[in-house]
Structure formats: structure tokens, C-alpha cells
XYZ file of C-alpha atoms in Angstrom:
595
model
C 0.041 -0.014 0.002
C 0.183 0.747 0.209
C 1.844 2.779 -0.411
C 6.912 10.294 -3.836
C 10.063 10.714 -5.738
C 11.491 9.016 -8.857
C 13.558 5.928 -8.813
C 12.379 2.549 -7.496
C 9.576 0.296 -9.079
C 6.439 -0.114 -10.825
C 3.181 -1.654 -10.608
C 0.657 -3.499 -12.707
C -2.915 -3.936 -12.287
C -4.959 -6.020 -14.634
C -8.094 -8.015 -15.444
C -10.249 -9.881 -17.609
C -13.900 -9.559 -18.731
C -16.324 -12.384 -17.989
C -18.160 -14.062 -20.885
C -19.931 -11.497 -22.791
C -23.747 -11.501 -23.557
C -24.824 -12.930 -27.090
C -23.769 -10.723 -29.843
C -20.503 -9.690 -28.022
C -17.104 -11.231 -28.196
C -16.845 -14.502 -26.294
C -14.130 -14.948 -23.808
C -11.384 -17.370 -24.584
C -10.170 -19.894 -21.853
C -7.078 -19.229 -19.774
C -4.007 -20.759 -21.489
C -1.815 -21.292 -18.513
C 1.340 -22.091 -20.244
C 0.854 -21.124 -23.901
C 4.121 -21.120 -25.766
C 3.453 -17.800 -27.311
C 4.666 -16.199 -24.122
C 5.846 -18.968 -21.629
C 8.501 -20.628 -23.653
C 11.764 -22.042 -22.305
C 13.649 -18.879 -22.958
C 11.119 -16.698 -21.030
C 10.757 -18.924 -18.213
C 14.691 -18.970 -17.809
C 14.641 -15.158 -18.026
C 11.784 -14.806 -15.284
C 13.638 -17.328 -13.039
C 16.953 -15.624 -13.371
C 15.370 -12.272 -12.664
C 13.556 -13.261 -9.404
C 16.623 -15.055 -8.207
C 18.705 -11.938 -8.807
C 16.299 -9.810 -6.786
C 15.710 -12.448 -4.035
C 11.991 -12.967 -4.816
C 10.773 -16.398 -3.616
C 7.726 -16.527 -5.880
C 6.039 -14.456 -8.736
C 2.975 -14.998 -10.811
C 2.095 -13.429 -14.156
C -0.933 -12.884 -16.331
C -0.705 -11.571 -19.726
C -3.885 -10.324 -21.702
C -3.277 -10.093 -25.381
C -6.526 -9.437 -27.236
C -8.967 -12.117 -26.447
C -6.314 -14.504 -25.227
C -5.080 -14.716 -21.470
C -1.840 -16.434 -20.533
C -0.859 -17.021 -16.959
C 1.752 -18.879 -14.915
C 3.445 -18.974 -11.462
C 7.169 -19.163 -10.730
C 9.008 -20.192 -7.699
C 7.412 -20.523 -4.214
C 4.311 -19.100 -2.767
C 5.383 -20.404 0.553
C 8.987 -21.455 0.799
C 9.640 -25.263 0.746
C 5.831 -25.937 0.851
C 3.774 -24.539 -1.891
C 4.707 -23.553 -5.450
C 3.437 -20.312 -6.979
C 0.738 -20.534 -9.606
C -1.620 -18.264 -11.417
C -4.191 -18.807 -8.630
C -1.872 -17.966 -5.711
C -3.292 -15.091 -3.718
C -1.152 -11.966 -2.953
C -1.703 -8.769 -1.184
C -2.112 -6.331 -4.079
C -1.498 -3.010 -2.272
C -2.297 0.293 -3.942
C -3.628 -1.333 -7.136
C -6.821 -1.254 -4.887
C -7.092 2.462 -5.677
C -8.238 1.785 -9.361
C -11.272 -0.233 -7.874
C -11.983 2.541 -5.351
C -11.859 5.274 -8.202
C -14.049 3.163 -10.328
C -16.644 2.743 -7.514
C -16.856 6.550 -7.065
C -17.078 6.882 -10.905
C -20.135 4.575 -10.992
C -21.899 6.782 -8.531
C -20.934 9.999 -10.443
C -22.337 8.504 -13.470
C -25.560 7.335 -11.813
C -27.814 10.393 -12.470
C -30.885 8.542 -11.279
C -29.812 7.628 -7.899
C -27.081 10.384 -7.252
C -28.122 13.287 -9.432
C -26.285 15.982 -7.415
C -23.020 13.858 -7.230
C -20.250 15.217 -9.506
C -16.416 15.127 -9.654
C -16.475 18.549 -8.377
C -18.609 17.800 -5.362
C -17.059 18.657 -1.838
C -16.145 15.645 0.109
C -17.073 17.510 3.287
C -20.716 17.824 2.014
C -21.119 13.964 2.331
C -19.046 13.224 5.478
C -19.179 16.466 7.225
C -18.186 15.319 10.711
C -15.240 13.261 9.428
C -13.624 15.255 6.620
C -12.046 18.355 8.126
C -8.722 19.728 7.035
C -6.636 22.462 8.675
C -8.094 25.166 6.782
C -11.965 25.791 6.575
C -11.925 26.980 2.956
C -9.853 23.968 1.830
C -12.131 21.594 3.787
C -15.246 22.893 1.968
C -13.648 23.177 -1.444
C -11.613 19.800 -1.688
C -13.391 17.552 -4.330
C -13.794 13.884 -4.981
C -11.581 14.505 -8.059
C -8.849 16.118 -5.893
C -8.675 13.315 -3.451
C -8.487 10.604 -6.214
C -5.914 12.454 -8.232
C -3.528 13.271 -5.341
C -3.777 16.960 -5.711
C -5.384 17.980 -2.471
C -2.203 19.538 -1.065
C -1.900 16.932 1.753
C 1.347 14.857 1.777
C 1.602 11.111 2.652
C 1.605 11.149 6.462
C 1.685 7.356 6.231
C 2.741 7.164 9.863
C -0.703 7.870 11.056
C -2.073 4.679 9.436
C -2.513 1.651 11.682
C -3.195 2.850 15.120
C -4.659 0.219 17.338
C -8.395 -0.416 16.594
C -8.301 2.029 13.622
C -11.183 2.466 11.316
C -11.477 4.450 7.988
C -13.634 6.988 9.819
C -11.156 7.505 12.678
C -8.350 8.042 10.259
C -10.181 10.630 8.303
C -11.083 12.404 11.433
C -7.224 12.688 12.239
C -6.709 14.668 8.995
C -7.565 17.950 10.679
C -4.314 17.790 12.478
C -2.018 17.116 9.627
C 0.008 19.882 7.998
C -0.583 20.626 4.221
C 2.567 21.152 2.005
C 0.906 22.660 -0.989
C -2.126 24.676 -2.114
C -4.893 22.422 -3.406
C -4.780 21.678 -7.148
C -1.106 23.006 -7.564
C 1.048 19.898 -6.868
C 0.744 16.196 -7.283
C 1.595 14.621 -3.820
C 0.673 10.822 -3.348
C -1.593 10.550 -0.408
C -3.024 7.190 0.776
C -5.088 8.959 3.425
C -7.128 10.573 0.774
C -8.236 7.166 -0.500
C -9.110 6.247 3.038
C -11.350 9.395 2.939
C -12.885 7.940 -0.252
C -13.601 4.700 1.621
C -15.364 6.680 4.299
C -17.216 8.507 1.648
C -18.323 5.451 -0.284
C -19.465 3.615 2.896
C -21.470 6.575 4.086
C -23.182 7.256 0.799
C -24.007 3.640 -0.044
C -24.470 2.216 3.332
C -22.229 -0.812 2.363
C -18.750 -1.745 3.474
C -16.397 -1.109 0.596
C -15.373 -4.821 0.384
C -19.167 -5.678 -0.197
C -19.586 -2.712 -2.617
C -16.639 -3.779 -4.748
C -17.759 -7.440 -4.680
C -21.301 -6.609 -5.807
C -20.295 -3.977 -8.423
C -17.095 -5.402 -9.821
C -15.641 -8.534 -8.584
C -18.774 -10.765 -8.928
C -19.992 -9.449 -12.212
C -16.359 -10.084 -13.614
C -16.043 -13.561 -12.149
C -13.235 -12.526 -9.719
C -14.011 -15.171 -7.115
C -10.599 -15.010 -5.402
C -10.579 -11.313 -4.669
C -11.297 -9.864 -1.304
C -10.105 -7.624 1.467
C -10.495 -10.031 4.377
C -7.951 -12.817 5.029
C -9.027 -16.136 3.140
C -10.274 -18.973 5.184
C -10.771 -22.684 4.736
C -9.677 -24.049 1.497
C -8.814 -20.608 -0.026
C -6.342 -20.092 2.816
C -4.066 -22.724 1.350
C -3.570 -20.455 -1.657
C -2.466 -17.404 0.119
C 1.274 -16.619 -0.435
C 3.477 -15.819 2.461
C 5.344 -12.583 2.310
C 9.240 -12.546 2.775
C 12.225 -10.093 3.343
C 15.616 -10.921 2.180
C 18.008 -10.372 5.219
C 21.546 -9.764 3.913
C 23.120 -9.390 7.309
C 23.337 -13.264 7.762
C 26.333 -15.135 6.629
C 26.452 -18.919 6.976
C 29.184 -20.525 4.978
C 28.596 -19.903 1.258
C 25.109 -18.522 1.864
C 24.895 -14.740 1.844
C 21.658 -13.892 3.434
C 18.265 -15.539 4.364
C 14.629 -15.266 3.650
C 12.495 -14.016 6.652
C 8.772 -14.621 6.706
C 6.754 -11.375 7.256
C 3.658 -11.073 9.321
C 0.372 -10.588 7.374
C -0.637 -6.992 7.326
C -3.901 -5.746 8.683
C -5.322 -3.567 5.996
C -9.037 -3.091 6.593
C -8.637 0.115 8.126
C -7.264 1.683 5.029
C -9.499 -0.432 2.732
C -9.796 1.619 -0.503
C -6.073 2.720 -0.353
C -4.568 -0.760 -0.526
C -6.476 -3.729 1.063
C -7.078 -5.981 -1.921
C -6.016 -9.642 -1.831
C -6.192 -11.382 -5.203
C -4.665 -13.479 -7.965
C -3.180 -12.740 -11.397
C -5.909 -14.816 -12.959
C -8.559 -12.639 -11.314
C -6.861 -9.503 -12.273
C -6.690 -10.615 -15.763
C -10.454 -10.490 -15.738
C -10.268 -7.046 -14.362
C -7.690 -6.030 -17.094
C -9.757 -7.399 -19.918
C -12.830 -5.489 -18.940
C -10.757 -2.271 -18.798
C -9.285 -3.015 -22.153
C -12.754 -3.734 -23.821
C -14.009 -0.439 -22.325
C -11.047 1.534 -23.785
C -11.863 0.241 -27.290
C -14.140 2.829 -28.992
C -14.995 0.355 -31.628
C -16.136 -2.270 -29.294
C -19.888 -2.738 -29.035
C -21.210 -1.475 -25.637
C -21.313 -4.420 -23.200
C -24.274 -3.917 -20.841
C -23.070 -6.630 -18.505
C -19.648 -5.028 -17.831
C -19.306 -2.779 -14.914
C -16.866 -0.571 -16.765
C -18.394 1.427 -19.778
C -16.288 3.364 -22.291
C -17.537 6.604 -20.583
C -16.511 5.477 -17.142
C -13.114 4.263 -18.364
C -12.394 7.573 -20.233
C -13.238 9.397 -16.962
C -10.796 7.102 -14.906
C -7.871 7.542 -17.217
C -8.466 11.156 -18.286
C -5.266 13.197 -16.969
C -5.928 15.241 -13.766
C -2.509 16.471 -12.730
C 1.075 16.321 -13.968
C 3.404 14.173 -11.813
C 6.626 15.925 -10.769
C 8.913 17.889 -12.980
C 9.071 16.829 -16.713
C 12.829 16.652 -17.797
C 12.318 14.642 -20.935
C 13.151 15.679 -24.430
C 12.212 14.698 -28.015
C 15.382 12.510 -28.107
C 14.269 10.478 -25.283
C 12.936 7.120 -26.492
C 11.237 6.305 -23.191
C 9.695 9.522 -21.810
C 8.168 11.599 -24.652
C 5.585 13.255 -22.469
C 5.325 13.947 -18.719
C 3.735 11.334 -16.439
C 0.167 12.177 -15.477
C -2.186 10.924 -12.656
C -5.730 10.297 -13.455
C -8.054 8.618 -10.917
C -6.302 5.647 -9.462
C -4.028 5.381 -12.426
C -0.666 6.730 -13.657
C -0.187 7.253 -17.460
C 2.981 7.848 -19.542
C 4.336 7.214 -23.009
C 6.451 4.250 -23.353
C 8.138 3.762 -26.765
C 5.666 6.161 -28.225
C 2.592 4.196 -26.856
C 0.093 5.272 -24.008
C 0.772 3.054 -21.053
C -1.554 3.150 -18.150
C -0.093 1.653 -14.798
C -0.169 1.411 -11.056
C 1.865 -0.544 -8.567
C 1.227 -1.802 -4.965
C 3.707 -2.423 -2.228
C 2.956 -3.593 1.317
C 5.086 -5.564 3.872
C 5.963 -8.841 2.103
C 4.373 -8.171 -1.242
C 4.433 -6.229 -4.552
C 2.213 -6.044 -7.553
C 2.688 -4.296 -10.940
C 0.022 -3.633 -13.532
C 0.127 -2.229 -17.102
C -2.313 -1.549 -19.677
C -1.558 -0.627 -23.312
C -5.037 0.114 -24.683
C -3.926 0.763 -28.308
C -2.496 -2.806 -28.438
C -5.356 -4.559 -26.516
C -2.559 -5.743 -24.098
C -2.130 -5.870 -20.439
C 0.111 -7.517 -17.954
C 0.001 -7.991 -14.025
C 2.743 -9.367 -11.934
C 2.538 -10.245 -8.165
C 5.334 -11.270 -6.030
C 5.848 -12.018 -2.355
C 8.564 -9.490 -1.274
C 8.108 -5.791 -0.946
C 10.122 -3.570 -3.245
C 12.411 -6.275 -4.686
C 9.472 -7.886 -6.294
C 8.262 -4.756 -7.677
C 11.961 -4.358 -9.290
C 11.852 -7.789 -10.752
C 8.322 -7.124 -12.024
C 9.524 -4.002 -13.801
C 12.371 -5.875 -15.485
C 9.924 -8.599 -16.767
C 7.236 -6.066 -17.785
C 9.862 -4.034 -19.621
C 10.599 -7.039 -21.775
C 7.017 -7.739 -22.601
C 6.052 -4.159 -23.256
C 9.200 -3.809 -25.474
C 8.232 -6.950 -27.438
C 4.497 -5.923 -27.876
C 5.061 -2.284 -28.660
C 7.915 -2.753 -31.101
C 6.045 -5.679 -32.627
C 8.745 -8.286 -32.418
C 9.705 -11.320 -30.307
C 12.887 -10.434 -28.175
C 15.854 -12.614 -28.207
C 17.107 -13.513 -24.873
C 20.532 -11.983 -25.606
C 18.791 -8.789 -25.966
C 16.869 -9.125 -22.726
C 20.396 -9.831 -20.997
C 22.080 -6.743 -22.790
C 24.042 -8.761 -25.521
C 22.625 -6.740 -28.416
C 22.434 -3.263 -29.528
C 18.805 -3.013 -28.911
C 19.544 -3.615 -25.185
C 19.710 0.068 -24.736
C 16.036 0.354 -25.676
C 15.268 -2.309 -23.055
C 17.361 -0.647 -20.427
C 15.536 2.668 -21.115
C 12.149 1.081 -20.747
C 13.295 -0.537 -17.457
C 14.436 2.794 -16.142
C 11.194 4.402 -17.082
C 9.078 1.748 -15.395
C 11.246 2.068 -12.192
C 10.720 5.836 -12.286
C 6.862 5.411 -12.600
C 6.747 3.010 -9.761
C 8.766 4.992 -7.395
C 6.268 7.740 -7.526
C 3.753 5.712 -5.578
C 5.827 3.589 -3.155
C 6.546 4.852 0.344
C 10.114 6.023 1.340
C 10.587 3.040 3.561
C 10.138 0.783 0.648
C 13.027 2.302 -1.374
C 16.098 0.343 -0.986
C 18.324 3.045 -2.613
C 16.766 5.985 -0.917
C 18.840 9.366 -1.429
C 19.391 11.090 1.779
C 17.984 14.522 2.055
C 20.564 17.385 2.289
C 20.454 19.341 5.488
C 20.893 23.087 5.055
C 21.265 23.496 8.831
C 24.908 22.658 8.896
C 25.287 24.551 12.210
C 23.691 21.793 14.024
C 26.548 19.337 13.153
C 29.149 21.839 14.362
C 29.927 23.245 17.915
C 29.114 19.956 19.739
C 27.219 21.736 22.664
C 26.495 19.357 25.509
C 22.997 17.957 26.141
C 21.307 20.008 28.880
C 20.674 17.645 31.749
C 20.836 13.779 31.429
C 19.352 11.684 28.658
C 16.775 10.219 31.033
C 15.271 13.753 31.311
C 14.220 13.502 27.661
C 12.555 9.893 27.905
C 8.933 9.423 28.199
C 5.563 9.597 26.431
C 4.917 12.118 23.554
C 1.695 12.553 22.039
C 0.271 13.944 18.678
C -3.480 14.017 17.872
C -2.882 12.367 14.557
C 0.438 10.355 14.805
C -0.628 8.937 18.302
C 1.791 8.235 21.215
C 5.603 7.537 20.835
C 7.213 6.161 24.000
C 10.985 7.099 24.080
C 13.253 5.029 26.283
C 16.890 5.137 26.963
C 19.003 2.762 25.030
C 22.815 2.209 25.659
C 23.194 0.075 22.455
C 24.629 2.572 20.000
C 27.031 1.515 17.214
C 27.589 5.084 16.199
C 27.714 7.112 19.467
C 29.395 6.690 22.882
C 26.423 8.407 24.411
C 23.084 6.657 25.178
C 20.326 7.283 22.748
C 16.519 7.257 22.681
C 14.460 4.744 20.980
C 10.724 4.363 20.360
C 8.835 1.294 18.785
C 6.244 2.553 16.337
C 3.663 -0.139 15.582
C 1.597 1.109 12.644
C 0.735 -0.259 9.138
C 4.545 -0.550 8.662
C 6.120 -1.462 12.020
C 9.315 0.632 12.668
C 11.700 1.837 15.229
C 12.991 5.530 15.662
C 16.301 6.045 17.258
C 17.502 9.519 18.428
C 21.290 10.057 18.781
C 22.529 13.392 20.210
C 24.217 16.073 17.955
C 24.329 19.197 19.813
C 22.313 20.911 22.575
C 18.765 19.606 22.265
C 19.186 18.541 18.649
C 19.309 14.854 17.825
C 19.915 12.852 14.661
C 16.669 10.839 13.816
C 17.400 7.342 12.496
C 14.503 5.221 11.213
C 14.452 1.471 10.925
C 11.804 -0.649 9.309
C 10.931 -4.036 11.110
C 10.959 -7.360 9.428
C 10.159 -10.902 10.593
C 7.550 -12.644 12.759
C 9.232 -12.324 16.082
C 8.880 -10.011 18.965
C 9.404 -6.436 17.853
C 9.451 -5.056 21.458
C 12.186 -7.462 22.487
C 15.912 -6.195 22.700
C 17.140 -9.100 20.879
C 15.124 -11.631 18.671
C 16.460 -13.769 15.933
C 13.211 -13.675 14.028
C 13.285 -9.938 13.839
C 15.651 -7.779 11.749
C 15.694 -3.967 11.555
C 16.356 -2.380 8.065
C 17.944 0.969 8.112
C 15.900 3.663 6.175
C 18.440 5.995 4.925
C 17.789 9.724 5.427
C 19.249 12.856 6.979
C 16.566 13.740 9.471
C 16.410 15.539 12.881
C 14.584 15.786 16.076
C 14.577 18.765 18.525
C 13.425 18.945 22.062
C 12.044 22.173 23.513
C 11.834 23.174 27.230
C 9.003 24.854 28.821
C 9.086 28.693 29.886
C 10.845 27.720 33.103
C 13.670 26.114 31.205
C 13.702 22.977 33.408
C 11.321 20.584 31.910
C 11.098 19.239 28.255
C 7.548 19.906 27.033
C 7.607 19.422 23.207
C 9.472 17.243 20.756
C 9.780 17.959 16.977
C 10.380 14.884 14.685
C 11.056 14.976 10.986
C 8.502 12.310 10.063
C 6.957 13.468 6.892
C 9.508 13.566 3.936
C 7.572 16.175 1.830
C 7.302 18.538 4.791
C 11.100 18.336 5.364
C 11.726 19.004 1.695
C 9.469 22.085 1.681
C 10.933 23.569 4.792
C 14.490 23.123 3.633
C 13.740 24.505 0.255
C 12.472 27.769 2.033
C 15.743 28.119 4.005
C 17.271 27.615 7.448
C 14.777 29.642 9.450
C 11.872 27.448 8.319
C 13.231 24.113 9.773
C 10.552 23.927 12.467
C 7.890 23.800 9.636
C 9.291 20.517 8.615
C 8.629 18.817 11.939
C 5.652 17.162 13.539
C 5.427 18.533 16.952
C 4.487 16.228 19.889
C 3.421 17.223 23.408
C 4.946 15.485 26.394
C 2.468 13.569 28.478
């Protein structure tokens, strides 16, 4: 999900249409291992790729016109269950396309919702829940703004996943979150706005979002293995286990180990990234979308996706980031744009519509090439690395389809002059997927520069003892952080402060003293199924999340007692504050009150 800047991975969401009514095209049966795609060379390429990126298992479905080809590779559960096209994975933010489509159906339903439009204010429908920091912005933020990530609110992902959370409770905390841009001026990926859309849909229809999507999309399309809740009974045996590759372990010739991840609890964020599904089910979704994209296709009254609805979903709403392409760039010929639950870009001159999903232990990538009646979805059981592997594989498939040729394996491995084209497509797909994945999921995160160089010089002592700064600190949206003294510091002789942060992505924050009351903030992401609160647990590993972040304690007026703590927790807030200059550094922090 679940969940900025360029440079990491990409996603694929896809689907098939169920058998069409008489007079329409009839659906062809699945062809799990059709040699048109899954030949010996392609199988070797996929296995090499997932091995290179330490992905235990990966499943692929390809929709090419009326044909659907699907297959699994590697392990769904290591040493126990092989991955197949019917293996179930957490599909993360590819859920957003379903959420946007559900809103679109209501907007297009003039009979039951005549006053509902893309420009309708969200606050008009969930008045008690949807309140932002500014009254005018609250009343003028629209459905379209939320679904296209142009509301002015950045990610703030660390507020997601408090104990006993609900969509409504998450939305109610939005009023305490700082904005980082004026509405409709900047694209900023924001999962919370899709939680707001969950709250909106559930309030307006009176149905839980999972039920709504099942009735309106999954059941009509025949997507029998798609859900939000954990599968039970026989279906549970088809659920993949998510993994993390721990490079810190060295045993003999083995450099690393797979660690099983806990299954994420995603119901509170529902519409932002709670879908569990298979590539075969997503192939049904993809085909429905491709049929709807075809202007020449006769209207299919049984499909939940009409041409008009599809056009609304993919119509560009906002430019994503700064466009630095040129006419000589074979990959990017236009800027990336975000629509409603979808990213779009030009790849080798063709319009490609895409989205990805990444959540603890899982990654999904989905691509549509409407002009070629082509789509592909890939699902794997690691976060980030599966997305990277999926991007490499998708680049080969898109290259083959768009250029109208079957690639030689030497080209795929860089042994031909055309390999530069393949590399360019791979680079583009990584750039696209980086746009939506959270900072914690980026393996090669670039540290933010710190304009406040003065805090690293001088070396003023800490006022009082480190124990004076420990304790509980509370923010109305981010919740409670409990900082305790830790003497286990590999980089500092002085004891540090640590807080376990159990949220959607469990993490740990470590504060190491720099000067006066200024600390370096180090973030770690937890992996494994052990006890995260234990000092040492062989089933838990902490992954360093690179970054140059700070924390500052402030005393009360008496100068004796620490009363507030500022933490640089939201990446976009930090960027905006540092762009403005040294004196604005406080604006980049989330401020907690000591309890």
C-alpha cells in the first residue's frame, strides 16, 4: 500500500472480462502455459530475474487481445507451496483503481445520485469526519482532488494503523495534519485521501467497501478469489507468504536468508490498498478495462466498466513531478500524469496506463496498453524487490509488444545493440513505480541534504541527562511515541533514545545526540515474525531507512522541563521547509506534546 519521488519500481493492475452476452465477443479460456509467451527462454529469464532480486515467488498474467496467458514461478510458501496463477497475494495500491471506479459509478448514476459530481465537496457528504486544517480547503476539496492526489496533503503514512483503527477514525485525524501545497497545484501521493474515499463510499452507499466492490465489480467479472479479508478454509491454502531478504546473515557460502513477514492488517485503509487477489482474477479486471477502452467495441451492458467510465478514470487530472524529458528520449516523450487511481505515460511512443502496489512482504505491478489490447499483471511475495523484478519482466513484455517483435534472450540480457532500448524502458518503469511507493520501501533512498549545517558543528552538550528526555509524547494524528533510553549505540558513545512505532509498517525511531537539544533521527523498518518489542530476537531484523533527519526537544518557559518534541517524520514537509531556508526548519517537523 500501500503505499513520492523518482527511482524505484512499478506496478501492474490487470483484469479480464467475463463471458460477454450474446452478440458480443466470447471470452477465450485461460491458457496457463501457452508457448506464445511462456517458452523455455522466457521461463529462464523470469527465474533468473527473481533469483537476482531475491523474490521467492512470482505470478504473471498476460492479456493479449482475447487471449489470456498465466503462470506462476518459484515459491508461494518457501519449501511448501509452489506459486501458480491462482496464488493469492496482497495487491496493495492497485486497490485504488477499484476505489476510483466505484466513485465513478456513483458519479455516472444520475438516477440515484443526481447531485453527485467530480467537483462535489467531500465535506458535503462526510461533514463530521472530513475536516482539514483550513476551513476554505475543507469545503472546497473535491472527489476529483482526493482521487488524483492533488489535495495539497502529503503522505503522512505514519498515522495509518493505530490500534483499533477504522477509516472514519483515520479521516477524523486529518484535521491535525499539515498541508505542504495549495490545493490543485502539486501532485503529492496520499494514501489517506483514498481512506477518505472509503469513508465517503461507505457513508453514501451504506455498504462496507469490500461488499460494494464485490457486488459491483468482482462478482460481475467473475473475480472469485478477490477480497479484503484474509481467506479462510480451502482458500487459505492458496495465500502466499510474504518475505524479506536479510543480507546481514552469512552462513558458509550462503549470503543472506529469507525471513517470513507477518500478514498486514489492511481493513482500516481499505480503499487505499487492502485487496488480496490472484493474477488470474486481475486478468479478468484487465480485460474489462481493455474492452472499455476500445471505442469500436460494441457496448457490453453486462460489464461494470463502460467506455465513458473508463475515459473518466484515465483522463489526466494532474502532472506528476517535473518533466525533464526531451524529444530525443525514446522512453519519456511526455510527462507522467495521474488520473483517478492510475498513472499514465508514453513508453516507446505508446500510451501506457499503470499502477503498482507495495506492502509488507508483497509487491504488484500492472500495465495496460489500450491501443494494443494488451495488459500484464505481476504479483510477488517481497516488498520492493518484487516490484523491481516485475518492472524488469514487464519491460521485456512491453518492448516486445510495442515494437512488434519477439525479443531474443541475448537482447534481454544486454547482448545486443537493442539492449539500450530495453534498459531505457526498465528505467522508465522504475521511475513510474517510485512515484507511488513509500520512502521506507525504497532500497536506494537518497538522503535529503540538510541546510542546517550549524547543528553538526559546535558539539554543545545535552542540557541535563538523557533520562530527562525519555517518556511519552503525543500528537493528535500520529498517536503516542514512547521514548526509552538505549545504551546500544554503534555510532555514538552516548546513550540514545528509542521508540517502537507499531503502525501499518512497524518501525523503530532512534534519536542520537548531535548538539544542545538537537538529535539525529534514524528510522528502521521491522521485518520478521518475532517480538518487535524485544531487545534481541533472531526472528526480527531492523532495516535501516536512509535519510538525513533531525529531532529537537524544547523546554517549557521555566527552562527546566522538556515539554515538546519535534520529529522530521513526513518527507515532503522536510523538503518544503529546507527549500525555504534555514529559518523554516521547524515547519518540517511534526510536534509532539510530552504527556
